[in-house]
Amino acid sequence: MFRRKQPKVAVEVEVPRLSITGAYGKLPTESDFIQIDSNWREVRALDEILQSFYSELSRNQRLEHFRGCGLLLTGGSDRQGLVATVNPSEDKTGRFYPFVLFNRLADASFYNRPDATFTAGLSAIEDAIGEELQQADVNSSWLGLLKAQPEHVSPIDTRRAKRKAMELAEQVSLEDWLNELAGNDMQLREHLIGGTLLLIRQLKQSRVHRAYHGIWLPLLSGTKRHSSIAFWLQLLTGVMNSGSWRPDIVWTTSGANDRLFILTKPLTLSSLQATADAQAALAAFLGWNDVMDVGGLPDEIKANAQQWVSKPEANLLDVAIEWYQLV
């Protein structure tokens, strides 16, 4: 017997969400714990660490620790990329918990590329809240803006993200960097450059002792901070070009502890705790001054450092391109 042909039913294909900007935590105008698109494995793992960390702090410490802190978990293999900022906050009844803004990138073209992940994630968060994060304090208006986002948002192209990182680095000169960190001390400038080159070389050669959580690099303050992060991440992404480098990264912005921490192991409670305190950070992370010999810099590194001290007008993008070849 012949059967009547059944009409085809259209199968709805689920479109993957490649870029998700959300938040969780407390806001001064709300009594409930806020969760916006935060039920992702990478976000939950970060929250578990933050909960453990803040449970050990006094109230005053809770309001000050990690003001302006950021984290980047590079995507690749079994996880997606995540850029997050941690903002000390509390609810309307005074119960403390930070308000965390994040962007989760599930686009494979960003895997193992922390430089592009940083600018893409930061841009997505700023587009969502309508503010530049470098100047932003916790703002209750973010809640409505985050909830009003469309479900599907395309991340910026990887090449555009890398170009944006380059543009950020171009905005700052080597003189800006040296002046803030070393003043007019020419020998300190030379040691800062030479020690940094040695430090990055050790990272490249996997010679950071396991007793350390990783390395730290100095950041500029204020509006130049994101430019200096972009500079370091471009340089390191180029240097660590094996295709499998997937670092966890933390940046802190508390004056005496303006640093970028490149972890050589996955983020844990102890490594996050170490980044929060300036003195603890110096003991737990390898810095440029730790890798110099008592007698000073090796001749090759010293010559390169002296050359760069004499070229303070160079922008940090040019510096990254040249230093990549030196290490």
Coordinates of N, CA and C in Angstrom, one line a residue, residues 161-172 227 317:
A161 N 40.7 41.9 17.0 CA 41.0 41.9 18.4 C 42.5 42.1 18.6
K162 N 43.3 41.5 17.8 CA 44.8 41.6 17.9 C 45.2 43.0 17.4
R163 N 44.5 43.6 16.4 CA 44.8 44.9 16.0 C 44.4 45.9 17.1
K164 N 43.4 45.7 17.8 CA 43.0 46.6 19.0 C 44.1 46.5 20.1
A165 N 44.6 45.3 20.3 CA 45.7 45.2 21.3 C 46.9 46.0 20.8
M166 N 47.2 45.9 19.5 CA 48.3 46.7 19.0 C 48.1 48.2 19.1
E167 N 46.9 48.6 18.9 CA 46.5 50.1 19.0 C 46.7 50.5 20.5
L168 N 46.3 49.7 21.4 CA 46.5 50.0 22.8 C 48.0 50.2 23.1
A169 N 48.8 49.3 22.7 CA 50.2 49.3 22.9 C 50.9 50.6 22.3
E170 N 50.4 50.9 21.1 CA 50.9 52.1 20.4 C 50.7 53.4 21.2
Q171 N 49.7 53.4 22.1 CA 49.4 54.7 22.7 C 50.3 55.0 23.8
V172 N 51.2 54.1 24.2 CA 52.2 54.4 25.3 C 53.6 54.2 24.8
S227 N 46.7 49.5 28.3 CA 47.8 49.5 27.3 C 49.0 48.7 27.6
L317 N 54.3 49.0 21.1 CA 54.1 48.0 20.1 C 55.5 47.7 19.4

